[in-house]
Structure formats: C-alpha cells, structure tokens
Coordinates of C-alpha atoms in Angstrom, one line a residue:
M211 CA 175.3 121.7 116.6
K212 CA 175.5 119.7 113.4
R213 CA 176.6 116.1 113.6
S214 CA 179.6 116.7 111.4
L215 CA 180.9 119.4 113.8
T216 CA 180.2 117.2 116.7
T217 CA 182.3 114.5 115.1
I218 CA 185.2 116.9 114.5
L219 CA 185.0 117.9 118.2
I220 CA 185.0 114.3 119.3
F221 CA 188.1 113.5 117.2
Y222 CA 189.8 116.7 118.5
F223 CA 189.5 115.5 122.1
F224 CA 190.2 111.8 121.3
Y225 CA 193.6 110.6 122.3
G226 CA 193.8 107.1 124.0
N227 CA 191.7 105.4 126.6
C228 CA 192.5 107.9 129.4
Q229 CA 191.7 110.8 127.1
T230 CA 188.5 109.0 125.8
Q231 CA 187.3 108.6 129.4
K232 CA 188.0 112.3 129.9
T233 CA 186.0 113.0 126.8
I234 CA 183.1 110.9 128.1
N235 CA 183.2 112.7 131.4
K236 CA 183.3 116.1 129.7
L237 CA 180.3 115.2 127.5
E238 CA 178.4 114.0 130.5
S239 CA 179.3 117.2 132.5
N240 CA 178.3 119.5 129.6
H241 CA 175.1 117.5 129.2
Q242 CA 174.3 118.0 132.9
I243 CA 175.1 121.7 132.7
C244 CA 172.8 122.1 129.8
L245 CA 170.0 120.2 131.6
D246 CA 170.5 122.3 134.7
K247 CA 169.7 125.4 132.7
S248 CA 166.2 124.0 132.3
E249 CA 166.0 125.4 128.7
N250 CA 165.6 123.2 125.7
M251 CA 166.3 120.1 127.7
D252 CA 165.2 117.8 125.0
E253 CA 167.8 119.4 122.7
C254 CA 170.5 118.9 125.3
S255 CA 169.7 115.2 125.5
R256 CA 169.5 114.9 121.7
R257 CA 172.9 116.5 121.3
Y258 CA 174.3 114.3 124.0
Y259 CA 173.0 111.2 122.2
F260 CA 174.6 112.3 118.9
Q261 CA 177.9 113.2 120.6
M262 CA 178.1 109.7 122.2
D263 CA 177.2 108.1 118.8
S264 CA 180.1 110.1 117.2
L265 CA 182.5 109.1 119.9
L266 CA 181.5 105.4 119.4
S267 CA 182.5 105.7 115.8
A268 CA 185.8 107.2 116.7
V269 CA 186.6 104.6 119.3
Y270 CA 185.5 101.8 117.0
E271 CA 187.8 103.0 114.2
K272 CA 190.7 103.5 116.6
T273 CA 190.3 100.1 118.2
E274 CA 190.0 98.4 114.8
K275 CA 193.3 99.9 113.6
K276 CA 195.2 98.4 116.5
L277 CA 194.0 94.8 115.8
N278 CA 195.4 92.0 113.6
L279 CA 193.2 90.5 110.9
I280 CA 191.6 87.8 113.0
Q281 CA 190.9 90.3 115.8
K282 CA 189.4 92.7 113.3
L283 CA 187.0 90.0 112.0
K284 CA 186.0 89.1 115.5
L285 CA 185.4 92.8 116.3
K286 CA 183.4 93.3 113.1
K287 CA 181.1 90.3 114.1
D288 CA 180.8 91.6 117.6
Q289 CA 179.9 95.1 116.3
E290 CA 177.3 93.6 113.9
N291 CA 175.7 91.8 116.9
W292 CA 175.8 94.9 119.0
L293 CA 174.2 96.9 116.2
L294 CA 171.3 94.4 116.2
K295 CA 171.0 94.7 119.9
R296 CA 171.0 98.5 119.6
K297 CA 168.3 98.4 116.9
K298 CA 166.1 96.1 119.2
F299 CA 166.8 98.4 122.2
E300 CA 165.9 101.5 120.4
S301 CA 162.8 99.9 118.9
K302 CA 161.7 98.8 122.3
Q303 CA 162.3 102.3 123.7
N304 CA 160.3 103.8 120.8
K305 CA 157.3 101.4 121.5
I306 CA 157.3 102.3 125.1
F307 CA 157.5 106.0 124.3
Q308 CA 154.7 105.9 121.8
K309 CA 152.5 103.9 124.1
K310 CA 153.1 106.4 127.0
I311 CA 152.5 109.4 124.8
K312 CA 149.2 108.0 123.4
S313 CA 148.0 107.2 126.9
Q314 CA 149.0 110.7 127.9
E315 CA 151.0 109.1 130.7
W316 CA 154.1 110.9 129.5
G317 CA 154.5 114.4 128.1
N318 CA 157.0 115.7 125.6
D319 CA 159.7 115.9 128.3
M320 CA 160.1 112.2 127.9
Y321 CA 162.1 112.8 124.8
I322 CA 164.9 113.6 127.3
I323 CA 164.7 110.2 128.9
V324 CA 164.6 108.4 125.6
Y325 CA 167.7 110.2 124.3
Q326 CA 169.5 109.7 127.6
N327 CA 168.7 106.0 127.6
D328 CA 169.9 105.6 124.1
A329 CA 173.1 107.6 124.9
E330 CA 173.8 105.4 127.9
F331 CA 173.4 102.2 125.8
I332 CA 176.0 103.7 123.4
R333 CA 178.3 104.7 126.3
E334 CA 178.4 101.2 127.6
R335 CA 179.6 100.0 124.2
I336 CA 182.3 102.6 124.1
I337 CA 183.6 101.4 127.5
R338 CA 183.6 97.9 126.3
L339 CA 185.5 98.8 123.1
L340 CA 188.1 100.7 125.2
K341 CA 188.8 97.5 127.1
L342 CA 189.8 95.8 123.8
E343 CA 192.6 98.3 123.2

C-alpha cells in the first residue's frame, strides 16, 4: 500500500477523538491480524508504521485548526521538540539494530520490532495531541 493511499484511508476514517481512537484500534487490530498470518511480517509492521505516521499528520492538522494563534505557536514549538525527540529515538533504534545485526544477535525479523517501536512512539504522540483538542 502506498503512503498516499494510506493517508487517504486515514483521513476517511478520521472524525473526532472518539473516531480517532477507533482508527488507532482498527490499525492495531489489522496489524495484529497481518502478523498472525506469519507471512511478510516485516511488511505488516512497516505498513503499520506508515499508517501511524499518516494518522499523526492528520491529527496534528486537525488539532492545529482548532487552536487560537498563541496556542498554535505553542503547538508548533511542541511539535518541533517532539520531532527532535523522534529523530533521536529513531537514530538510537537504528544504532541498536545495526549493532545487533552485525553481531548476528538479531536476524532480519528484527525489522518487525524496530517498525513497531517507531509506530508506538508515534502512537503516544497522537494520544497526546488528542488531549489538546
């Protein structure tokens, strides 16, 4: 599934906090169903990561539209800080991953864990943004 199609699907399901939580639950459920099939599990987790990332963009835009100018500026600064944290988190994840692969401690299945950890990091941000609405 291409990212643009994923974004369209996220926007289609996206109506308010309750609906957004339902969307998160649905994405998690679909992700687990995909994993349970034990086929292309790394692709399941990769898709889940991109879906969460698309949902984050939608939630951020919707949240921003509801705020006044001062709140928007505060949100923008908060998002910039979060993006720095995300970059550090993903960099740390990548270093751990590369080290484990080189030492042959982990196999290719560890892509699943890395994508899921990154998706969970994004999910936490989505939940935090929903509390601002």
